[in-house]
Coordinates of C-alpha atoms in Angstrom, one line a residue:
M3 CA -45.3 15.1 -2.8
T4 CA -44.1 12.4 -4.5
T5 CA -43.9 8.5 -4.2
A6 CA -41.8 6.1 -4.8
T7 CA -42.2 3.5 -7.8
R8 CA -41.4 0.3 -7.0
S9 CA -40.5 -2.1 -10.2
T10 CA -41.9 -5.0 -10.5
G11 CA -39.9 -6.7 -13.0
R12 CA -38.1 -9.6 -12.7
G13 CA -34.2 -10.3 -12.0
S14 CA -32.2 -7.7 -10.5
S15 CA -31.5 -5.2 -13.8
I16 CA -28.3 -3.0 -13.4
L17 CA -30.2 -0.8 -16.4
A18 CA -33.5 -1.4 -15.1
V19 CA -32.7 0.7 -11.6
L20 CA -30.9 3.1 -13.4
G21 CA -34.2 4.1 -15.0
N22 CA -34.5 5.7 -11.6
P23 CA -33.3 9.2 -12.1
D24 CA -34.0 9.5 -8.2
F25 CA -31.3 6.5 -7.6
R26 CA -29.5 8.0 -10.5
L27 CA -28.6 11.0 -8.4
L28 CA -27.8 8.8 -5.5
W29 CA -25.4 6.7 -7.4
L30 CA -23.9 9.7 -8.4
A31 CA -23.7 11.3 -4.9
G32 CA -22.2 8.4 -3.8
G33 CA -19.8 7.9 -6.5
A34 CA -18.9 11.8 -5.3
D35 CA -18.6 11.0 -1.6
N36 CA -17.1 7.5 -1.9
S37 CA -14.3 8.9 -4.1
G38 CA -13.9 11.8 -1.7
R39 CA -14.1 9.2 1.5
W40 CA -11.6 6.5 0.1
M41 CA -8.8 9.5 -1.1
E42 CA -9.6 11.0 2.5
A43 CA -8.6 8.3 4.4
V44 CA -5.0 8.4 1.9
V45 CA -4.1 11.3 1.9
M46 CA -4.8 12.1 6.0
A47 CA -2.6 8.4 6.8
L48 CA 0.4 10.6 4.0
L49 CA -0.2 13.5 6.4
M50 CA 0.2 12.0 9.5
L51 CA 3.6 10.1 8.5
D52 CA 4.6 13.3 7.1
I53 CA 4.1 15.3 10.1
G54 CA 6.1 12.6 12.3
G55 CA 3.3 9.9 13.0
S56 CA 3.6 6.5 13.7
A57 CA 2.2 3.5 12.0
L58 CA 0.2 3.7 15.6
Q59 CA -1.4 6.8 14.6
V60 CA -2.2 6.2 11.4
A61 CA -4.4 3.2 12.4
L62 CA -5.9 5.7 15.2
L63 CA -7.1 7.5 12.5
F64 CA -8.9 4.5 11.0
A65 CA -10.2 3.9 14.6
F66 CA -11.5 7.0 15.3
R67 CA -13.0 6.9 11.2
W68 CA -15.1 3.6 12.4
T69 CA -15.8 4.3 15.8
P70 CA -18.9 6.0 15.6
M71 CA -20.1 2.9 13.4
L72 CA -19.4 0.6 16.6
L73 CA -21.5 3.6 19.0
F74 CA -24.0 5.5 17.5
A75 CA -24.8 2.6 14.7
L76 CA -28.3 1.9 16.6
V77 CA -29.2 5.5 17.0
S78 CA -28.5 5.8 13.3
G79 CA -30.8 2.8 12.5
M80 CA -33.7 4.7 14.1
V81 CA -33.5 7.9 13.0
A82 CA -33.4 5.9 9.4
D83 CA -37.2 3.9 10.8
R84 CA -38.5 7.3 12.3
A85 CA -36.8 10.8 10.1
N86 CA -37.0 12.0 6.8
R87 CA -34.5 10.0 5.3
R88 CA -33.7 12.7 2.7
V89 CA -33.2 15.1 5.3
V90 CA -31.0 12.9 7.3
M91 CA -29.0 12.6 3.6
I92 CA -29.0 15.9 3.3
V93 CA -27.7 17.1 6.6
A94 CA -24.6 14.7 6.6
R95 CA -23.5 15.5 3.1
G96 CA -23.7 19.7 4.3
V97 CA -21.7 19.1 7.6
A98 CA -19.5 17.0 5.8
V99 CA -18.5 19.8 3.3
A100 CA -18.1 22.4 6.4
V101 CA -15.3 19.6 8.6
T102 CA -13.7 19.3 5.2
A103 CA -13.3 22.8 4.5
I104 CA -11.8 23.5 8.1
L105 CA -9.4 20.9 7.7
L106 CA -8.3 22.9 4.3
V107 CA -8.1 26.2 6.3
L108 CA -6.0 24.4 8.9
V109 CA -3.5 22.4 6.0
A110 CA -3.2 25.9 4.4
S111 CA -1.8 27.7 7.2
N112 CA 0.5 24.6 8.5
Q113 CA -1.7 24.6 11.6
A114 CA -2.1 20.9 11.3
R115 CA -1.7 18.5 14.3
P116 CA -2.4 14.7 14.5
E117 CA -5.1 16.1 17.2
H118 CA -6.8 17.8 14.3
L119 CA -7.0 15.2 12.1
F120 CA -8.1 12.4 15.0
V121 CA -11.1 14.6 15.2
G122 CA -11.8 15.3 11.7
S123 CA -12.0 11.6 11.5
L124 CA -14.2 11.0 14.0
L125 CA -16.6 14.0 13.2
L126 CA -16.6 12.5 9.2
G127 CA -16.9 8.7 10.6
W128 CA -20.1 10.4 12.6
L129 CA -21.8 11.8 9.4
Y130 CA -21.0 8.8 7.9
V131 CA -22.3 6.7 10.4
L132 CA -25.5 8.9 10.5
E133 CA -26.5 8.5 6.5
F134 CA -25.3 4.7 5.9
P135 CA -28.9 3.3 7.0
S136 CA -30.9 6.0 5.8
R137 CA -29.4 6.1 2.6
R138 CA -29.7 1.9 2.7
S139 CA -33.3 1.9 3.5
F140 CA -34.5 5.3 0.9
I141 CA -32.4 3.0 -1.8
Y142 CA -34.8 0.0 -1.2
E143 CA -38.0 1.5 -0.8
L144 CA -36.9 3.2 -4.1
V145 CA -36.1 -0.2 -6.2
G146 CA -37.9 -2.5 -4.3
G147 CA -37.0 -6.3 -3.2
R148 CA -36.5 -7.2 -6.7
Q149 CA -34.0 -4.9 -7.8
V150 CA -32.0 -4.8 -4.8
V151 CA -29.5 -6.9 -5.8
G152 CA -29.0 -4.5 -9.2
A153 CA -29.0 -1.2 -6.6
M154 CA -26.6 -3.1 -3.9
S155 CA -24.1 -4.0 -7.1
L156 CA -24.1 -0.9 -8.7
E157 CA -23.2 1.1 -5.4
T158 CA -20.5 -1.8 -4.3
I159 CA -19.7 -0.5 -7.7
S160 CA -19.7 3.0 -6.6
T161 CA -18.0 2.2 -3.7
T162 CA -15.3 0.5 -5.8
I163 CA -14.9 3.5 -8.6
G164 CA -14.3 5.7 -5.1
R165 CA -11.4 2.9 -3.4
L166 CA -10.0 3.3 -7.0
L167 CA -10.1 6.7 -8.1
G168 CA -9.7 8.3 -4.1
P169 CA -6.2 6.7 -3.4
L170 CA -5.2 6.9 -7.1
A171 CA -5.9 10.8 -7.0
A172 CA -4.6 11.6 -3.5
G173 CA -1.4 10.0 -4.1
V174 CA -0.9 11.9 -7.4
L175 CA -2.2 14.9 -6.0
V176 CA -0.1 14.7 -2.8
G177 CA 2.7 14.2 -4.7
Q178 CA 2.5 16.6 -6.8
A179 CA 0.5 19.2 -5.9
G180 CA 0.8 18.8 -1.8
F181 CA -1.2 18.4 0.6
T182 CA -3.6 21.8 0.1
V183 CA -4.4 20.7 -3.0
A184 CA -5.9 17.5 -2.2
F185 CA -7.8 18.6 0.7
A186 CA -9.5 21.6 -1.4
T187 CA -10.0 18.4 -4.0
L188 CA -11.8 16.7 -0.9
L189 CA -13.9 19.8 -0.3
G190 CA -15.2 19.9 -3.7
L191 CA -16.3 16.2 -4.2
Y192 CA -18.2 16.6 -0.7
S193 CA -19.4 19.3 -1.8
L194 CA -21.0 17.3 -5.3
A195 CA -22.3 14.9 -2.9
F196 CA -24.5 17.6 -1.3
L197 CA -25.6 19.0 -4.7
F198 CA -26.6 15.2 -5.4
V199 CA -28.8 14.4 -2.8
L200 CA -30.2 18.5 -2.9
L201 CA -31.9 17.3 -6.6
V202 CA -33.3 13.8 -5.5
R203 CA -37.3 14.4 -5.5
T204 CA -38.5 11.4 -4.4
R205 CA -40.0 11.7 -0.5
L206 CA -40.1 9.1 1.6
P207 CA -42.3 9.2 4.9
A208 CA -41.4 7.0 7.7
R209 CA -42.5 3.9 8.3
S210 CA -42.5 3.3 12.2
S211 CA -44.5 4.9 14.3
D212 CA -43.2 7.3 17.4
R213 CA -43.5 4.7 20.0
Y214 CA -40.1 3.7 18.8
N215 CA -37.2 4.5 21.2
L216 CA -33.5 3.8 21.5
W217 CA -33.7 0.7 23.9
G218 CA -36.8 -0.6 21.4
T219 CA -35.1 -0.6 17.9
A220 CA -31.6 -2.4 20.0
K221 CA -34.6 -4.9 21.6
T222 CA -36.3 -5.0 17.8
G223 CA -32.9 -5.2 16.0
F224 CA -31.1 -7.3 17.7
G225 CA -34.3 -9.9 18.6
Y226 CA -35.1 -10.4 15.1
A227 CA -31.4 -10.4 14.4
F228 CA -30.8 -13.3 16.8
R229 CA -34.0 -15.3 16.3
N230 CA -33.3 -14.9 12.2
P231 CA -30.2 -17.8 11.7
V232 CA -29.3 -16.0 8.0
V233 CA -29.5 -12.5 9.7
R234 CA -27.3 -13.8 12.4
A235 CA -25.5 -15.6 10.2
V236 CA -24.0 -12.4 8.2
L237 CA -23.5 -10.7 11.4
M238 CA -21.0 -12.6 12.5
G239 CA -19.4 -12.8 9.6
T240 CA -19.3 -9.1 9.3
I241 CA -17.8 -9.1 12.8
I242 CA -15.3 -11.4 11.8
F243 CA -14.6 -9.4 8.9
N244 CA -14.2 -5.7 9.5
A245 CA -12.6 -6.3 12.8
L246 CA -9.9 -9.2 11.4
A247 CA -9.8 -7.6 8.0
F248 CA -11.2 -4.1 7.0
S249 CA -9.1 -3.2 9.7
V250 CA -5.9 -3.8 8.6
E251 CA -6.5 -1.8 5.4
S252 CA -5.4 1.4 7.8
L253 CA -2.0 -0.1 7.5
F254 CA -2.0 -0.5 3.8
P255 CA 0.4 3.2 3.4
V256 CA 2.7 2.1 5.8
V257 CA 3.8 -1.3 4.2
A258 CA 3.9 1.2 0.9
T259 CA 6.5 3.7 2.6
E260 CA 8.3 1.3 5.0
H261 CA 8.1 -2.0 3.6
L262 CA 8.0 -1.8 0.0
E263 CA 9.7 1.3 -0.4
V264 CA 7.7 3.4 -2.5
G265 CA 6.7 7.1 -2.8
P266 CA 3.1 8.5 -2.5
E267 CA 2.0 8.2 -6.3
L268 CA 3.2 4.2 -5.8
T269 CA 1.0 3.7 -2.7
G270 CA -2.3 5.3 -4.2
V271 CA -2.0 2.5 -7.2
L272 CA -1.2 -0.2 -4.8
I273 CA -4.1 1.1 -2.4
S274 CA -6.3 1.2 -5.6
A275 CA -5.3 -2.0 -6.8
Q276 CA -8.0 -3.6 -4.7
S277 CA -10.2 -1.6 -6.7
F278 CA -10.1 -3.1 -10.0
G279 CA -10.7 -6.7 -9.3
T280 CA -13.7 -5.5 -7.2
L281 CA -15.2 -3.4 -9.6
G282 CA -15.3 -6.3 -12.4
A283 CA -16.7 -8.7 -9.8
A284 CA -19.4 -6.3 -8.5
L285 CA -20.4 -5.9 -12.4
A286 CA -20.9 -9.3 -12.7
I287 CA -22.9 -9.9 -9.9
G288 CA -25.5 -7.1 -11.1
L289 CA -26.0 -8.9 -14.1
V290 CA -26.8 -12.7 -12.9
P291 CA -30.6 -12.9 -13.5
N292 CA -32.7 -14.0 -10.2
L293 CA -29.2 -14.6 -7.8
R294 CA -30.8 -17.4 -5.4
Y295 CA -27.7 -18.2 -3.1
H296 CA -26.4 -14.6 -2.0
G297 CA -25.5 -16.1 0.7
R298 CA -22.3 -18.5 -1.1
V299 CA -21.2 -15.3 -2.8
F300 CA -20.9 -13.6 0.6
C301 CA -19.2 -16.6 2.2
F302 CA -16.7 -17.3 -0.4
G303 CA -16.2 -13.5 -1.4
M304 CA -14.5 -13.3 2.3
A305 CA -12.6 -16.4 1.6
I306 CA -10.8 -15.1 -0.8
Q307 CA -10.0 -11.7 0.5
L308 CA -8.7 -13.2 3.0
V309 CA -6.4 -15.6 2.0
T310 CA -5.3 -12.6 -0.7
L311 CA -4.8 -10.4 2.9
I312 CA -2.5 -13.0 3.9
L313 CA -0.2 -13.6 0.7
F314 CA -0.2 -10.3 0.5
A315 CA 1.4 -9.3 3.5
L316 CA 4.1 -12.2 3.0
S317 CA 4.8 -10.6 -0.4
P318 CA 8.6 -9.0 -0.3
W319 CA 7.8 -7.2 -4.5
Y320 CA 5.4 -3.7 -5.3
P321 CA 4.5 -5.8 -8.1
L322 CA 3.3 -9.1 -6.6
S323 CA 1.6 -6.9 -4.1
F324 CA -0.4 -5.5 -6.7
V325 CA -1.5 -8.5 -8.1
L326 CA -2.6 -9.9 -4.6
L327 CA -4.6 -6.8 -4.0
L328 CA -6.0 -6.8 -7.2
C329 CA -6.9 -10.3 -6.5
S330 CA -8.5 -9.5 -3.0
G331 CA -10.8 -7.1 -4.7
L332 CA -12.6 -9.6 -6.6
G333 CA -13.1 -10.8 -3.2
A334 CA -14.3 -7.8 -2.4
A335 CA -17.2 -7.3 -4.3
G336 CA -19.1 -10.7 -3.6
F337 CA -19.0 -9.9 0.5
S338 CA -20.1 -5.9 0.1
T339 CA -22.7 -6.8 -2.7
M340 CA -24.3 -9.3 0.0
Q341 CA -23.7 -7.9 2.9
S342 CA -26.9 -5.2 3.1
T343 CA -28.7 -6.9 0.1
I344 CA -29.3 -10.2 2.6
I345 CA -29.9 -8.0 5.6
M346 CA -32.9 -6.4 3.5
L347 CA -34.6 -9.4 2.0
S348 CA -34.1 -10.9 5.3
S349 CA -36.1 -8.4 7.5
P350 CA -39.7 -6.9 7.3
P351 CA -39.5 -3.4 6.0
E352 CA -40.8 -2.0 9.4
I353 CA -37.2 -3.0 11.0
R354 CA -35.1 -2.8 8.3
G355 CA -33.1 0.6 9.4
A356 CA -33.3 -0.7 12.6
L357 CA -31.4 -3.8 11.5
L358 CA -29.0 -1.9 9.1
G359 CA -28.3 0.3 12.4
V360 CA -27.3 -3.5 13.8
L361 CA -25.2 -4.5 11.1
G362 CA -24.0 -0.9 11.2
Q363 CA -22.3 -1.9 14.9
C364 CA -21.2 -4.6 13.4
I365 CA -19.2 -2.9 10.9
G366 CA -18.1 -0.7 13.8
V367 CA -16.1 -3.3 15.3
A368 CA -13.4 -2.3 12.8
A369 CA -12.6 0.7 15.3
V370 CA -11.3 -2.0 17.9
G371 CA -9.2 -3.8 15.1
G372 CA -8.0 -1.2 13.8
V373 CA -6.6 -0.4 17.4
I374 CA -5.3 -3.5 18.1
V375 CA -3.7 -4.0 14.5
G376 CA -1.7 -0.8 14.9
F377 CA 0.1 -1.9 18.5
V378 CA 1.1 -5.2 16.5
A379 CA 2.5 -3.1 13.6
D380 CA 4.1 -0.8 16.3
Y381 CA 5.6 -3.6 18.3
L382 CA 6.5 -6.2 15.4
S383 CA 5.5 -4.3 12.2
A384 CA 2.8 -3.6 9.7
Q385 CA 2.8 -6.7 7.2
A386 CA 3.2 -8.8 10.7
A387 CA -0.1 -7.2 11.7
V388 CA -1.5 -8.1 8.5
A389 CA -1.0 -11.6 8.2
L390 CA -1.6 -12.4 11.8
S391 CA -5.3 -10.4 11.8
T392 CA -6.0 -12.1 8.7
G393 CA -5.2 -15.8 9.2
L394 CA -7.3 -15.7 12.5
G395 CA -9.9 -13.9 10.2
L396 CA -9.6 -17.3 8.4
T397 CA -9.6 -19.6 11.1
L398 CA -12.6 -18.2 12.1
L399 CA -14.8 -17.9 8.9
I400 CA -14.6 -21.3 8.5
P401 CA -17.6 -22.8 11.2
V402 CA -19.8 -20.1 9.8
M403 CA -19.6 -21.7 6.6
L404 CA -19.8 -24.8 7.6
F405 CA -22.3 -24.3 10.6
T406 CA -25.0 -21.8 9.0
P407 CA -27.4 -21.5 6.3
L408 CA -25.6 -19.1 4.4
V409 CA -24.0 -21.7 1.9
K410 CA -26.4 -24.1 2.1
S411 CA -29.6 -22.6 1.5
P412 CA -31.1 -19.8 -1.2
I413 CA -32.0 -16.3 0.6
S414 CA -35.8 -15.7 0.1
P415 CA -37.6 -12.2 0.6
A416 CA -39.3 -11.6 3.8
E417 CA -43.0 -10.0 3.7
E418 CA -43.5 -5.9 2.6

């Protein structure tokens, strides 16, 4: 059995984090998984439209993908604190391969129906939720608190590359080769992620005892979150963003095809635009030594993204829409990098999984937002749903910035 070696160096150097071979494997696994996950979202949305689905059904795909995060995040947090996290990641990746293989068979045989896509989204969403806190906790144990910003920046870069390449590949493959080839590519990506996780050598035992149960985990996680003003503020911002901003991304394929009137290839390019901005910004954040005001990066990142999404909804031209999504990616980097980072820095190790489970549940409200924006898009239009939702999000963000310590105070690591 091997043990993780924590870095004792100062700062949050990306190069130092990449020096850890098991982190590199997890990062590569995350890259393959993220590329597949964001490619899958676009492929399924385009397939739903191709078989006669409505804007509401496209939004429901998003809702099914994120409903498990809302319902089971606390369970996955408990699992992260009690189970072998490496085994959890292996199981999640392996089952994802099986689910994707079944979808590939259905698509190749022309048997795919909306209900199949809904079930596939639900299962893949559940597997993502199962892995989410275990992966974050495993990474923290690998690199330690001093380098967690660098690690989370690399995680954001991995997610961003996936969000960049995934939709691009989805648009090109669907437009040029069809849905069967697109799903075969998804299967290959998820298989790579499974292989990389299998190669991780570090073994980390659970830190919590058997006395923790689901309700105890919920009480511990929510209790600490309500007592800690920094964690409480991050969760408030997470709820606002995921319910009112992240949820509208489900409508991007609808905006592209019905409002901007472009085909699959340009739809993929448009959806990838956000990632170009996020990639550069996340890299810049990761290179900042001894960052102290994590909350400012978190809040202003949200504000930038909300403002640019409002303008995106009002844009009548494809080039302008592309530029606006590109700019929104700058804000997305700040929000996504600091979200888990602040939670992990502000929590003791024995309840870190529980708090990440609470964070996951807050992220899961995106499912509720997805249903609501789907109905609004069906009743009004996709662009109206985007504008109304993100406008409300910006309004609710202002009190969080003014009346919580996120913007005012630096973040200090909790006792290890």
